[in-house]
Amino acid sequence: MRAVVLKRFPDGIPCSADFAVVPAPPPKVVIDGVRIQIRFLSLDPYLRGVISGRHMGHSMALGDVVPGSGVGEVVESMSADFAPGDWVQGEFGWREEAVVVASQLRRLPIGIAPSTALGVLGMPGLTAYAGVNDIVQPREGETIVVSAPLGPVGSTVAQLARRVGARVVGIAGGARKCELALSVLGFDDCIDYRSDDFVAALHRACPNRIDAYFDNVGGRVLEAALGHLNLRARVALCGLIDQYNKAERPPGPNLGPVIAARATLTGLVVYDHFHRLPAMLDELVPLVKSGELKYLEDIAHGIESTPAAFAKLMRGENIGKALVAL
Amino acid sequence: MRAVVLKRFPDGIPCSADFAVVPAPPPKVVIDGVRIQIRFLSLDPYLRGVISGRHMGHSMALGDVVPGSGVGEVVESMSADFAPGDWVQGEFGWREEAVVVASQLRRLPIGIAPSTALGVLGMPGLTAYAGVNDIVQPREGETIVVSAPLGPVGSTVAQLARRVGARVVGIAGGARKCELALSVLGFDDCIDYRSDDFVAALHRACPNRIDAYFDNVGGRVLEAALGHLNLRARVALCGLIDQYNKAERPPGPNLGPVIAARATLTGLVVYDHFHRLPAMLDELVPLVKSGELKYLEDIAHGIESTPAAFAKLMRGENIGKALVAL
């Protein structure tokens, strides 16, 4: 059994050589413990902040196994709650096999692909669910803009907003991502922030301005959206992918347009909303089963591919939820 | 009769030579018209934005009389609603005498100093009232931070917050302003943002962090406050004095701390709240009459002193509401 450890602190965008795949035999299973054969590792942008010690107080040392969520099958159990063959989700870290206490495990919904428990039906989906219900609050006919639209958060926000009749515009990096947002995820429009006339294109795509913006990225994408808000627009501040690879925190957008629009910007952290997971699953599992709620996955294979897959994610080259299948 | 006109567009902080005091005889009074002998002109930071065409779409041309609020006495009336001797408030511009239609006038509350209709009982007071009720929402025992604490907005926000039992900390420029915030306006503490250890001093003054921040200034004062927010803190974005004199809009604060604190930032524009003026006056007039609600005024004398008084305001050297007595 192997795990991925931090070999050196990345300088800017992580690369494979920042990590090492090492033997890591898990401990014996004791009372209340469960051994899991991990089937999918979740790769998430927030881990870049954890690695550099900037994520909500979490940090890691050289040689530590990289933390992260996963799903897998129970192969040995000393808990009455789980039996071999059960599919579970937990915070296993980047490893092939884990031993955890039963109370830390979540049983997967029946009849859906296990990998969705790390994306649309996991923490990213819960982020989207909380953000849509609490902050974005889309209404019929409104214009909702979403950045990182192919990811599990953005794609879920967009589809939930469209279900109530909002017009949804994505902001993505590159023509291929924009095309997928339209053809697979049902966006009404999608703007390439790398294009020369990005700001003008955003204005054209939102002729009635922006009623709500769900931000995953910060930087000039956030700035462009703030510059085109409607009166009393809502903005969910959910992530700052634009700066996760930077050593220094860059300045933010000028807030004059926020005042002029009487807009509200609200920070969103999914950790506040774990108690709402059952309500989220009640609403979203049927939509995933029926195919009404789409999702994209970018799957690498084998523990040894994890560092490169994470580097790809942090370069923004993934298409959809980044996973490693083991 | 004289008025103040814009002679050239200020480069940075305005100076007296940017304006000219010129003869400006007002027109004859016609039906529904009222002639007012102006007694106080209001000088407000937002006018800097109007002059440079950046304030909510308002702008002005060279030679225009500078706009602005004032109070005065009716000296001639062709309206049944006003008689000579009545005290009124209106948007007269920087002039000694004005003729306006009666519907544009507001009668002053009885028994209070007329100048307060331009400060604590006028637009600034309404700004504070709306911001406290809608955004700051102070509760007993909370820590509320207010920038520009001697001005009519900040001082009113602070005192309304203290009335419900909040601890109120000001952020001002210079030791003298800080001393006045404590001795006259009842702030619990006040920090000088010009001091070398400003950020550390703010942290010491707010050992339980900041539950709400009312921002009039932007810049590094806003950045410092955002860096010390409590979970789910509220921030009212009301002004950006820090940048009113700058030709380019500077970047804003990094918004990572807003996400980490799950804070809410809301733009506040008083124009949305004019319908609440009667409710504000019902609450604040008795407090001003009884002396419970304090205010500071910085009064220049004579129309010819107006350009210099405005320049002083835009250098941040005024102590309290900037007025010109005519």
JSON list of C-alpha atoms in Angstrom, two decimals, chain B residues 16-209:
[
{"chain": "B", "resi": 16, "resn": "SER", "atom": "CA", "xyz": [-8.89, 76.99, -3.68]},
{"chain": "B", "resi": 17, "resn": "ALA", "atom": "CA", "xyz": [-7.65, 77.96, -7.14]},
{"chain": "B", "resi": 18, "resn": "ASP", "atom": "CA", "xyz": [-9.75, 75.18, -8.67]},
{"chain": "B", "resi": 19, "resn": "PHE", "atom": "CA", "xyz": [-12.82, 77.30, -7.94]},
{"chain": "B", "resi": 20, "resn": "ALA", "atom": "CA", "xyz": [-13.91, 80.87, -8.45]},
{"chain": "B", "resi": 21, "resn": "VAL", "atom": "CA", "xyz": [-16.41, 83.00, -6.53]},
{"chain": "B", "resi": 22, "resn": "VAL", "atom": "CA", "xyz": [-18.44, 84.88, -9.09]},
{"chain": "B", "resi": 23, "resn": "PRO", "atom": "CA", "xyz": [-21.50, 87.17, -9.13]},
{"chain": "B", "resi": 24, "resn": "ALA", "atom": "CA", "xyz": [-24.64, 85.08, -9.72]},
{"chain": "B", "resi": 25, "resn": "PRO", "atom": "CA", "xyz": [-27.93, 86.90, -9.38]},
{"chain": "B", "resi": 26, "resn": "PRO", "atom": "CA", "xyz": [-30.72, 84.35, -8.97]},
{"chain": "B", "resi": 27, "resn": "PRO", "atom": "CA", "xyz": [-33.79, 84.48, -11.24]},
{"chain": "B", "resi": 28, "resn": "LYS", "atom": "CA", "xyz": [-37.12, 86.04, -10.38]},
{"chain": "B", "resi": 29, "resn": "VAL", "atom": "CA", "xyz": [-39.54, 84.02, -8.30]},
{"chain": "B", "resi": 30, "resn": "VAL", "atom": "CA", "xyz": [-42.43, 82.62, -10.34]},
{"chain": "B", "resi": 31, "resn": "ILE", "atom": "CA", "xyz": [-45.45, 80.50, -9.46]},
{"chain": "B", "resi": 32, "resn": "ASP", "atom": "CA", "xyz": [-44.63, 77.77, -6.91]},
{"chain": "B", "resi": 33, "resn": "GLY", "atom": "CA", "xyz": [-41.16, 79.29, -6.53]},
{"chain": "B", "resi": 34, "resn": "VAL", "atom": "CA", "xyz": [-39.40, 80.25, -3.31]},
{"chain": "B", "resi": 35, "resn": "ARG", "atom": "CA", "xyz": [-36.38, 82.50, -2.78]},
{"chain": "B", "resi": 36, "resn": "ILE", "atom": "CA", "xyz": [-34.02, 81.36, -0.03]},
{"chain": "B", "resi": 37, "resn": "GLN", "atom": "CA", "xyz": [-31.31, 83.26, 1.76]},
{"chain": "B", "resi": 38, "resn": "ILE", "atom": "CA", "xyz": [-28.85, 80.45, 2.37]},
{"chain": "B", "resi": 39, "resn": "ARG", "atom": "CA", "xyz": [-27.38, 80.29, 5.88]},
{"chain": "B", "resi": 40, "resn": "PHE", "atom": "CA", "xyz": [-25.27, 77.13, 5.75]},
{"chain": "B", "resi": 41, "resn": "LEU", "atom": "CA", "xyz": [-23.65, 75.28, 2.85]},
{"chain": "B", "resi": 42, "resn": "SER", "atom": "CA", "xyz": [-22.89, 71.60, 3.25]},
{"chain": "B", "resi": 43, "resn": "LEU", "atom": "CA", "xyz": [-19.46, 70.35, 2.14]},
{"chain": "B", "resi": 44, "resn": "ASP", "atom": "CA", "xyz": [-19.39, 66.62, 1.53]},
{"chain": "B", "resi": 45, "resn": "PRO", "atom": "CA", "xyz": [-16.68, 64.22, 0.33]},
{"chain": "B", "resi": 46, "resn": "TYR", "atom": "CA", "xyz": [-18.97, 62.75, -2.35]},
{"chain": "B", "resi": 47, "resn": "LEU", "atom": "CA", "xyz": [-18.77, 66.10, -4.17]},
{"chain": "B", "resi": 48, "resn": "ARG", "atom": "CA", "xyz": [-15.17, 65.26, -5.09]},
{"chain": "B", "resi": 49, "resn": "GLY", "atom": "CA", "xyz": [-16.55, 62.37, -7.12]},
{"chain": "B", "resi": 50, "resn": "VAL", "atom": "CA", "xyz": [-19.19, 64.57, -8.72]},
{"chain": "B", "resi": 51, "resn": "ILE", "atom": "CA", "xyz": [-16.50, 67.05, -9.79]},
{"chain": "B", "resi": 52, "resn": "SER", "atom": "CA", "xyz": [-14.52, 64.30, -11.50]},
{"chain": "B", "resi": 53, "resn": "GLY", "atom": "CA", "xyz": [-17.63, 62.66, -12.97]},
{"chain": "B", "resi": 54, "resn": "ARG", "atom": "CA", "xyz": [-17.35, 59.47, -10.94]},
{"chain": "B", "resi": 55, "resn": "HIS", "atom": "CA", "xyz": [-20.25, 59.82, -8.52]},
{"chain": "B", "resi": 56, "resn": "MET", "atom": "CA", "xyz": [-23.19, 57.67, -9.56]},
{"chain": "B", "resi": 57, "resn": "GLY", "atom": "CA", "xyz": [-23.26, 59.19, -13.00]},
{"chain": "B", "resi": 58, "resn": "HIS", "atom": "CA", "xyz": [-23.30, 62.82, -11.85]},
{"chain": "B", "resi": 59, "resn": "SER", "atom": "CA", "xyz": [-20.70, 65.12, -13.33]},
{"chain": "B", "resi": 60, "resn": "MET", "atom": "CA", "xyz": [-20.16, 68.83, -13.94]},
{"chain": "B", "resi": 61, "resn": "ALA", "atom": "CA", "xyz": [-18.66, 71.15, -16.52]},
{"chain": "B", "resi": 62, "resn": "LEU", "atom": "CA", "xyz": [-16.24, 74.02, -16.05]},
{"chain": "B", "resi": 63, "resn": "GLY", "atom": "CA", "xyz": [-18.15, 77.14, -15.07]},
{"chain": "B", "resi": 64, "resn": "ASP", "atom": "CA", "xyz": [-20.97, 75.21, -13.38]},
{"chain": "B", "resi": 65, "resn": "VAL", "atom": "CA", "xyz": [-22.00, 76.20, -9.88]},
{"chain": "B", "resi": 66, "resn": "VAL", "atom": "CA", "xyz": [-20.82, 73.43, -7.56]},
{"chain": "B", "resi": 67, "resn": "PRO", "atom": "CA", "xyz": [-23.83, 71.40, -6.41]},
{"chain": "B", "resi": 68, "resn": "GLY", "atom": "CA", "xyz": [-24.53, 70.69, -2.79]},
{"chain": "B", "resi": 69, "resn": "SER", "atom": "CA", "xyz": [-27.05, 70.84, -0.01]},
{"chain": "B", "resi": 70, "resn": "GLY", "atom": "CA", "xyz": [-27.81, 73.85, 2.14]},
{"chain": "B", "resi": 71, "resn": "VAL", "atom": "CA", "xyz": [-30.20, 75.33, 4.69]},
{"chain": "B", "resi": 72, "resn": "GLY", "atom": "CA", "xyz": [-31.60, 78.81, 4.69]},
{"chain": "B", "resi": 73, "resn": "GLU", "atom": "CA", "xyz": [-34.49, 81.15, 5.33]},
{"chain": "B", "resi": 74, "resn": "VAL", "atom": "CA", "xyz": [-37.32, 81.82, 2.94]},
{"chain": "B", "resi": 75, "resn": "VAL", "atom": "CA", "xyz": [-37.27, 85.50, 1.96]},
{"chain": "B", "resi": 76, "resn": "GLU", "atom": "CA", "xyz": [-39.90, 85.48, -0.82]},
{"chain": "B", "resi": 77, "resn": "SER", "atom": "CA", "xyz": [-42.50, 82.87, -1.66]},
{"chain": "B", "resi": 78, "resn": "MET", "atom": "CA", "xyz": [-45.03, 82.28, -4.41]},
{"chain": "B", "resi": 79, "resn": "SER", "atom": "CA", "xyz": [-46.00, 78.95, -2.86]},
{"chain": "B", "resi": 80, "resn": "ALA", "atom": "CA", "xyz": [-48.75, 78.40, -0.31]},
{"chain": "B", "resi": 81, "resn": "ASP", "atom": "CA", "xyz": [-46.50, 75.92, 1.47]},
{"chain": "B", "resi": 82, "resn": "PHE", "atom": "CA", "xyz": [-43.79, 78.35, 2.58]},
{"chain": "B", "resi": 83, "resn": "ALA", "atom": "CA", "xyz": [-43.72, 81.85, 4.01]},
{"chain": "B", "resi": 84, "resn": "PRO", "atom": "CA", "xyz": [-40.88, 84.29, 4.62]},
{"chain": "B", "resi": 85, "resn": "GLY", "atom": "CA", "xyz": [-39.02, 83.34, 7.79]},
{"chain": "B", "resi": 86, "resn": "ASP", "atom": "CA", "xyz": [-39.44, 79.58, 7.28]},
{"chain": "B", "resi": 87, "resn": "TRP", "atom": "CA", "xyz": [-36.23, 77.55, 7.57]},
{"chain": "B", "resi": 88, "resn": "VAL", "atom": "CA", "xyz": [-35.76, 75.03, 4.81]},
{"chain": "B", "resi": 89, "resn": "GLN", "atom": "CA", "xyz": [-33.22, 72.57, 3.44]},
{"chain": "B", "resi": 90, "resn": "GLY", "atom": "CA", "xyz": [-32.62, 71.89, -0.23]},
{"chain": "B", "resi": 91, "resn": "GLU", "atom": "CA", "xyz": [-30.11, 71.23, -2.98]},
{"chain": "B", "resi": 92, "resn": "PHE", "atom": "CA", "xyz": [-29.12, 74.82, -3.60]},
{"chain": "B", "resi": 93, "resn": "GLY", "atom": "CA", "xyz": [-25.54, 74.51, -4.75]},
{"chain": "B", "resi": 94, "resn": "TRP", "atom": "CA", "xyz": [-22.72, 76.66, -3.46]},
{"chain": "B", "resi": 95, "resn": "ARG", "atom": "CA", "xyz": [-24.40, 80.06, -3.60]},
{"chain": "B", "resi": 96, "resn": "GLU", "atom": "CA", "xyz": [-25.66, 82.75, -1.26]},
{"chain": "B", "resi": 97, "resn": "GLU", "atom": "CA", "xyz": [-29.21, 82.91, -2.49]},
{"chain": "B", "resi": 98, "resn": "ALA", "atom": "CA", "xyz": [-31.29, 80.43, -4.46]},
{"chain": "B", "resi": 99, "resn": "VAL", "atom": "CA", "xyz": [-34.67, 80.25, -6.14]},
{"chain": "B", "resi": 100, "resn": "VAL", "atom": "CA", "xyz": [-36.21, 76.78, -6.23]},
{"chain": "B", "resi": 101, "resn": "VAL", "atom": "CA", "xyz": [-39.65, 75.23, -6.58]},
{"chain": "B", "resi": 102, "resn": "ALA", "atom": "CA", "xyz": [-41.41, 74.59, -3.29]},
{"chain": "B", "resi": 103, "resn": "SER", "atom": "CA", "xyz": [-41.66, 70.83, -3.86]},
{"chain": "B", "resi": 104, "resn": "GLN", "atom": "CA", "xyz": [-37.87, 70.56, -3.66]},
{"chain": "B", "resi": 105, "resn": "LEU", "atom": "CA", "xyz": [-37.72, 72.00, -0.13]},
{"chain": "B", "resi": 106, "resn": "ARG", "atom": "CA", "xyz": [-37.79, 70.27, 3.22]},
{"chain": "B", "resi": 107, "resn": "ARG", "atom": "CA", "xyz": [-39.00, 72.21, 6.26]},
{"chain": "B", "resi": 108, "resn": "LEU", "atom": "CA", "xyz": [-36.57, 71.94, 9.19]},
{"chain": "B", "resi": 109, "resn": "PRO", "atom": "CA", "xyz": [-37.58, 70.32, 12.46]},
{"chain": "B", "resi": 110, "resn": "ILE", "atom": "CA", "xyz": [-38.56, 72.88, 15.11]},
{"chain": "B", "resi": 111, "resn": "GLY", "atom": "CA", "xyz": [-36.26, 73.63, 18.01]},
{"chain": "B", "resi": 112, "resn": "ILE", "atom": "CA", "xyz": [-32.96, 72.34, 16.69]},
{"chain": "B", "resi": 113, "resn": "ALA", "atom": "CA", "xyz": [-29.97, 74.12, 15.22]},
{"chain": "B", "resi": 114, "resn": "PRO", "atom": "CA", "xyz": [-30.59, 74.55, 11.45]},
{"chain": "B", "resi": 115, "resn": "SER", "atom": "CA", "xyz": [-27.09, 73.31, 10.58]},
{"chain": "B", "resi": 116, "resn": "THR", "atom": "CA", "xyz": [-27.97, 69.83, 11.90]},
{"chain": "B", "resi": 117, "resn": "ALA", "atom": "CA", "xyz": [-30.28, 69.40, 8.89]},
{"chain": "B", "resi": 118, "resn": "LEU", "atom": "CA", "xyz": [-27.07, 69.05, 6.85]},
{"chain": "B", "resi": 119, "resn": "GLY", "atom": "CA", "xyz": [-25.39, 66.62, 9.26]},
{"chain": "B", "resi": 120, "resn": "VAL", "atom": "CA", "xyz": [-26.71, 64.44, 12.03]},
{"chain": "B", "resi": 121, "resn": "LEU", "atom": "CA", "xyz": [-30.35, 65.18, 11.08]},
{"chain": "B", "resi": 122, "resn": "GLY", "atom": "CA", "xyz": [-29.77, 65.29, 7.34]},
{"chain": "B", "resi": 123, "resn": "MET", "atom": "CA", "xyz": [-28.37, 63.08, 4.64]},
{"chain": "B", "resi": 124, "resn": "PRO", "atom": "CA", "xyz": [-25.36, 61.93, 6.70]},
{"chain": "B", "resi": 125, "resn": "GLY", "atom": "CA", "xyz": [-27.56, 61.06, 9.67]},
{"chain": "B", "resi": 126, "resn": "LEU", "atom": "CA", "xyz": [-29.91, 59.15, 7.37]},
{"chain": "B", "resi": 127, "resn": "THR", "atom": "CA", "xyz": [-26.91, 57.28, 5.95]},
{"chain": "B", "resi": 128, "resn": "ALA", "atom": "CA", "xyz": [-25.91, 56.28, 9.47]},
{"chain": "B", "resi": 129, "resn": "TYR", "atom": "CA", "xyz": [-29.47, 55.36, 10.44]},
{"chain": "B", "resi": 130, "resn": "ALA", "atom": "CA", "xyz": [-29.95, 53.12, 7.40]},
{"chain": "B", "resi": 131, "resn": "GLY", "atom": "CA", "xyz": [-26.51, 51.56, 7.77]},
{"chain": "B", "resi": 132, "resn": "VAL", "atom": "CA", "xyz": [-26.95, 50.78, 11.45]},
{"chain": "B", "resi": 133, "resn": "ASN", "atom": "CA", "xyz": [-30.43, 49.32, 11.03]},
{"chain": "B", "resi": 134, "resn": "ASP", "atom": "CA", "xyz": [-29.87, 47.41, 7.81]},
{"chain": "B", "resi": 135, "resn": "ILE", "atom": "CA", "xyz": [-26.22, 46.37, 7.82]},
{"chain": "B", "resi": 136, "resn": "VAL", "atom": "CA", "xyz": [-24.31, 46.97, 11.07]},
{"chain": "B", "resi": 137, "resn": "GLN", "atom": "CA", "xyz": [-27.18, 45.72, 13.24]},
{"chain": "B", "resi": 138, "resn": "PRO", "atom": "CA", "xyz": [-25.21, 46.15, 16.48]},
{"chain": "B", "resi": 139, "resn": "ARG", "atom": "CA", "xyz": [-26.01, 44.00, 19.47]},
{"chain": "B", "resi": 140, "resn": "GLU", "atom": "CA", "xyz": [-25.09, 44.34, 23.11]},
{"chain": "B", "resi": 141, "resn": "GLY", "atom": "CA", "xyz": [-21.52, 43.33, 23.82]},
{"chain": "B", "resi": 142, "resn": "GLU", "atom": "CA", "xyz": [-20.41, 43.31, 20.19]},
{"chain": "B", "resi": 143, "resn": "THR", "atom": "CA", "xyz": [-17.40, 45.19, 18.90]},
{"chain": "B", "resi": 144, "resn": "ILE", "atom": "CA", "xyz": [-18.27, 47.75, 16.21]},
{"chain": "B", "resi": 145, "resn": "VAL", "atom": "CA", "xyz": [-15.53, 49.62, 14.34]},
{"chain": "B", "resi": 146, "resn": "VAL", "atom": "CA", "xyz": [-16.17, 52.92, 12.56]},
{"chain": "B", "resi": 147, "resn": "SER", "atom": "CA", "xyz": [-13.85, 54.90, 10.30]},
{"chain": "B", "resi": 148, "resn": "ALA", "atom": "CA", "xyz": [-14.03, 58.69, 9.86]},
{"chain": "B", "resi": 149, "resn": "PRO", "atom": "CA", "xyz": [-15.45, 58.74, 13.40]},
{"chain": "B", "resi": 150, "resn": "LEU", "atom": "CA", "xyz": [-15.77, 62.52, 13.82]},
{"chain": "B", "resi": 151, "resn": "GLY", "atom": "CA", "xyz": [-17.83, 63.03, 10.67]},
{"chain": "B", "resi": 152, "resn": "PRO", "atom": "CA", "xyz": [-21.60, 63.18, 10.78]},
{"chain": "B", "resi": 153, "resn": "VAL", "atom": "CA", "xyz": [-21.98, 59.63, 9.45]},
{"chain": "B", "resi": 154, "resn": "GLY", "atom": "CA", "xyz": [-19.36, 57.91, 11.60]},
{"chain": "B", "resi": 155, "resn": "SER", "atom": "CA", "xyz": [-20.20, 59.74, 14.81]},
{"chain": "B", "resi": 156, "resn": "THR", "atom": "CA", "xyz": [-23.88, 58.91, 14.43]},
{"chain": "B", "resi": 157, "resn": "VAL", "atom": "CA", "xyz": [-23.21, 55.25, 13.60]},
{"chain": "B", "resi": 158, "resn": "ALA", "atom": "CA", "xyz": [-21.00, 54.99, 16.68]},
{"chain": "B", "resi": 159, "resn": "GLN", "atom": "CA", "xyz": [-23.46, 56.54, 19.08]},
{"chain": "B", "resi": 160, "resn": "LEU", "atom": "CA", "xyz": [-26.41, 54.50, 17.79]},
{"chain": "B", "resi": 161, "resn": "ALA", "atom": "CA", "xyz": [-24.31, 51.36, 18.25]},
{"chain": "B", "resi": 162, "resn": "ARG", "atom": "CA", "xyz": [-23.32, 52.37, 21.77]},
{"chain": "B", "resi": 163, "resn": "ARG", "atom": "CA", "xyz": [-26.97, 52.95, 22.68]},
{"chain": "B", "resi": 164, "resn": "VAL", "atom": "CA", "xyz": [-27.66, 49.23, 22.25]},
{"chain": "B", "resi": 165, "resn": "GLY", "atom": "CA", "xyz": [-24.64, 48.31, 24.37]},
{"chain": "B", "resi": 166, "resn": "ALA", "atom": "CA", "xyz": [-22.01, 47.65, 21.74]},
{"chain": "B", "resi": 167, "resn": "ARG", "atom": "CA", "xyz": [-18.35, 48.49, 22.29]},
{"chain": "B", "resi": 168, "resn": "VAL", "atom": "CA", "xyz": [-17.37, 51.04, 19.64]},
{"chain": "B", "resi": 169, "resn": "VAL", "atom": "CA", "xyz": [-13.86, 51.59, 18.31]},
{"chain": "B", "resi": 170, "resn": "GLY", "atom": "CA", "xyz": [-13.00, 54.42, 15.93]},
{"chain": "B", "resi": 171, "resn": "ILE", "atom": "CA", "xyz": [-10.22, 54.63, 13.35]},
{"chain": "B", "resi": 172, "resn": "ALA", "atom": "CA", "xyz": [-9.14, 58.23, 12.75]},
{"chain": "B", "resi": 173, "resn": "GLY", "atom": "CA", "xyz": [-6.20, 60.16, 11.32]},
{"chain": "B", "resi": 174, "resn": "GLY", "atom": "CA", "xyz": [-4.16, 61.72, 14.12]},
{"chain": "B", "resi": 175, "resn": "ALA", "atom": "CA", "xyz": [-4.06, 61.81, 17.90]},
{"chain": "B", "resi": 176, "resn": "ARG", "atom": "CA", "xyz": [-6.27, 64.88, 18.20]},
{"chain": "B", "resi": 177, "resn": "LYS", "atom": "CA", "xyz": [-9.13, 63.26, 16.29]},
{"chain": "B", "resi": 178, "resn": "CYS", "atom": "CA", "xyz": [-8.80, 60.13, 18.41]},
{"chain": "B", "resi": 179, "resn": "GLU", "atom": "CA", "xyz": [-8.92, 62.20, 21.59]},
{"chain": "B", "resi": 180, "resn": "LEU", "atom": "CA", "xyz": [-12.10, 63.98, 20.45]},
{"chain": "B", "resi": 181, "resn": "ALA", "atom": "CA", "xyz": [-13.75, 60.69, 19.52]},
{"chain": "B", "resi": 182, "resn": "LEU", "atom": "CA", "xyz": [-13.29, 59.54, 23.10]},
{"chain": "B", "resi": 183, "resn": "SER", "atom": "CA", "xyz": [-13.95, 62.76, 24.99]},
{"chain": "B", "resi": 184, "resn": "VAL", "atom": "CA", "xyz": [-16.81, 64.21, 22.96]},
{"chain": "B", "resi": 185, "resn": "LEU", "atom": "CA", "xyz": [-18.46, 61.35, 21.11]},
{"chain": "B", "resi": 186, "resn": "GLY", "atom": "CA", "xyz": [-18.12, 58.60, 23.72]},
{"chain": "B", "resi": 187, "resn": "PHE", "atom": "CA", "xyz": [-16.13, 56.08, 21.67]},
{"chain": "B", "resi": 188, "resn": "ASP", "atom": "CA", "xyz": [-14.74, 53.26, 23.81]},
{"chain": "B", "resi": 189, "resn": "ASP", "atom": "CA", "xyz": [-11.45, 53.45, 21.96]},
{"chain": "B", "resi": 190, "resn": "CYS", "atom": "CA", "xyz": [-10.00, 55.11, 18.87]},
{"chain": "B", "resi": 191, "resn": "ILE", "atom": "CA", "xyz": [-6.96, 54.10, 16.82]},
{"chain": "B", "resi": 192, "resn": "ASP", "atom": "CA", "xyz": [-4.76, 56.40, 14.77]},
{"chain": "B", "resi": 193, "resn": "TYR", "atom": "CA", "xyz": [-4.25, 54.85, 11.33]},
{"chain": "B", "resi": 194, "resn": "ARG", "atom": "CA", "xyz": [-1.18, 57.02, 10.82]},
{"chain": "B", "resi": 195, "resn": "SER", "atom": "CA", "xyz": [0.64, 55.39, 13.73]},
{"chain": "B", "resi": 196, "resn": "ASP", "atom": "CA", "xyz": [3.40, 52.89, 12.97]},
{"chain": "B", "resi": 197, "resn": "ASP", "atom": "CA", "xyz": [1.68, 50.03, 14.76]},
{"chain": "B", "resi": 198, "resn": "PHE", "atom": "CA", "xyz": [-1.80, 50.79, 13.48]},
{"chain": "B", "resi": 199, "resn": "VAL", "atom": "CA", "xyz": [-2.75, 47.19, 12.69]},
{"chain": "B", "resi": 200, "resn": "ALA", "atom": "CA", "xyz": [-1.43, 45.85, 16.00]},
{"chain": "B", "resi": 201, "resn": "ALA", "atom": "CA", "xyz": [-3.18, 48.68, 17.86]},
{"chain": "B", "resi": 202, "resn": "LEU", "atom": "CA", "xyz": [-6.46, 47.82, 16.14]},
{"chain": "B", "resi": 203, "resn": "HIS", "atom": "CA", "xyz": [-6.07, 44.20, 17.22]},
{"chain": "B", "resi": 204, "resn": "ARG", "atom": "CA", "xyz": [-5.37, 45.29, 20.81]},
{"chain": "B", "resi": 205, "resn": "ALA", "atom": "CA", "xyz": [-8.40, 47.56, 20.80]},
{"chain": "B", "resi": 206, "resn": "CYS", "atom": "CA", "xyz": [-10.60, 44.71, 19.53]},
{"chain": "B", "resi": 207, "resn": "PRO", "atom": "CA", "xyz": [-9.55, 41.67, 21.60]},
{"chain": "B", "resi": 208, "resn": "ASN", "atom": "CA", "xyz": [-12.78, 39.88, 20.63]},
{"chain": "B", "resi": 209, "resn": "ARG", "atom": "CA", "xyz": [-12.27, 40.81, 16.98]}
]
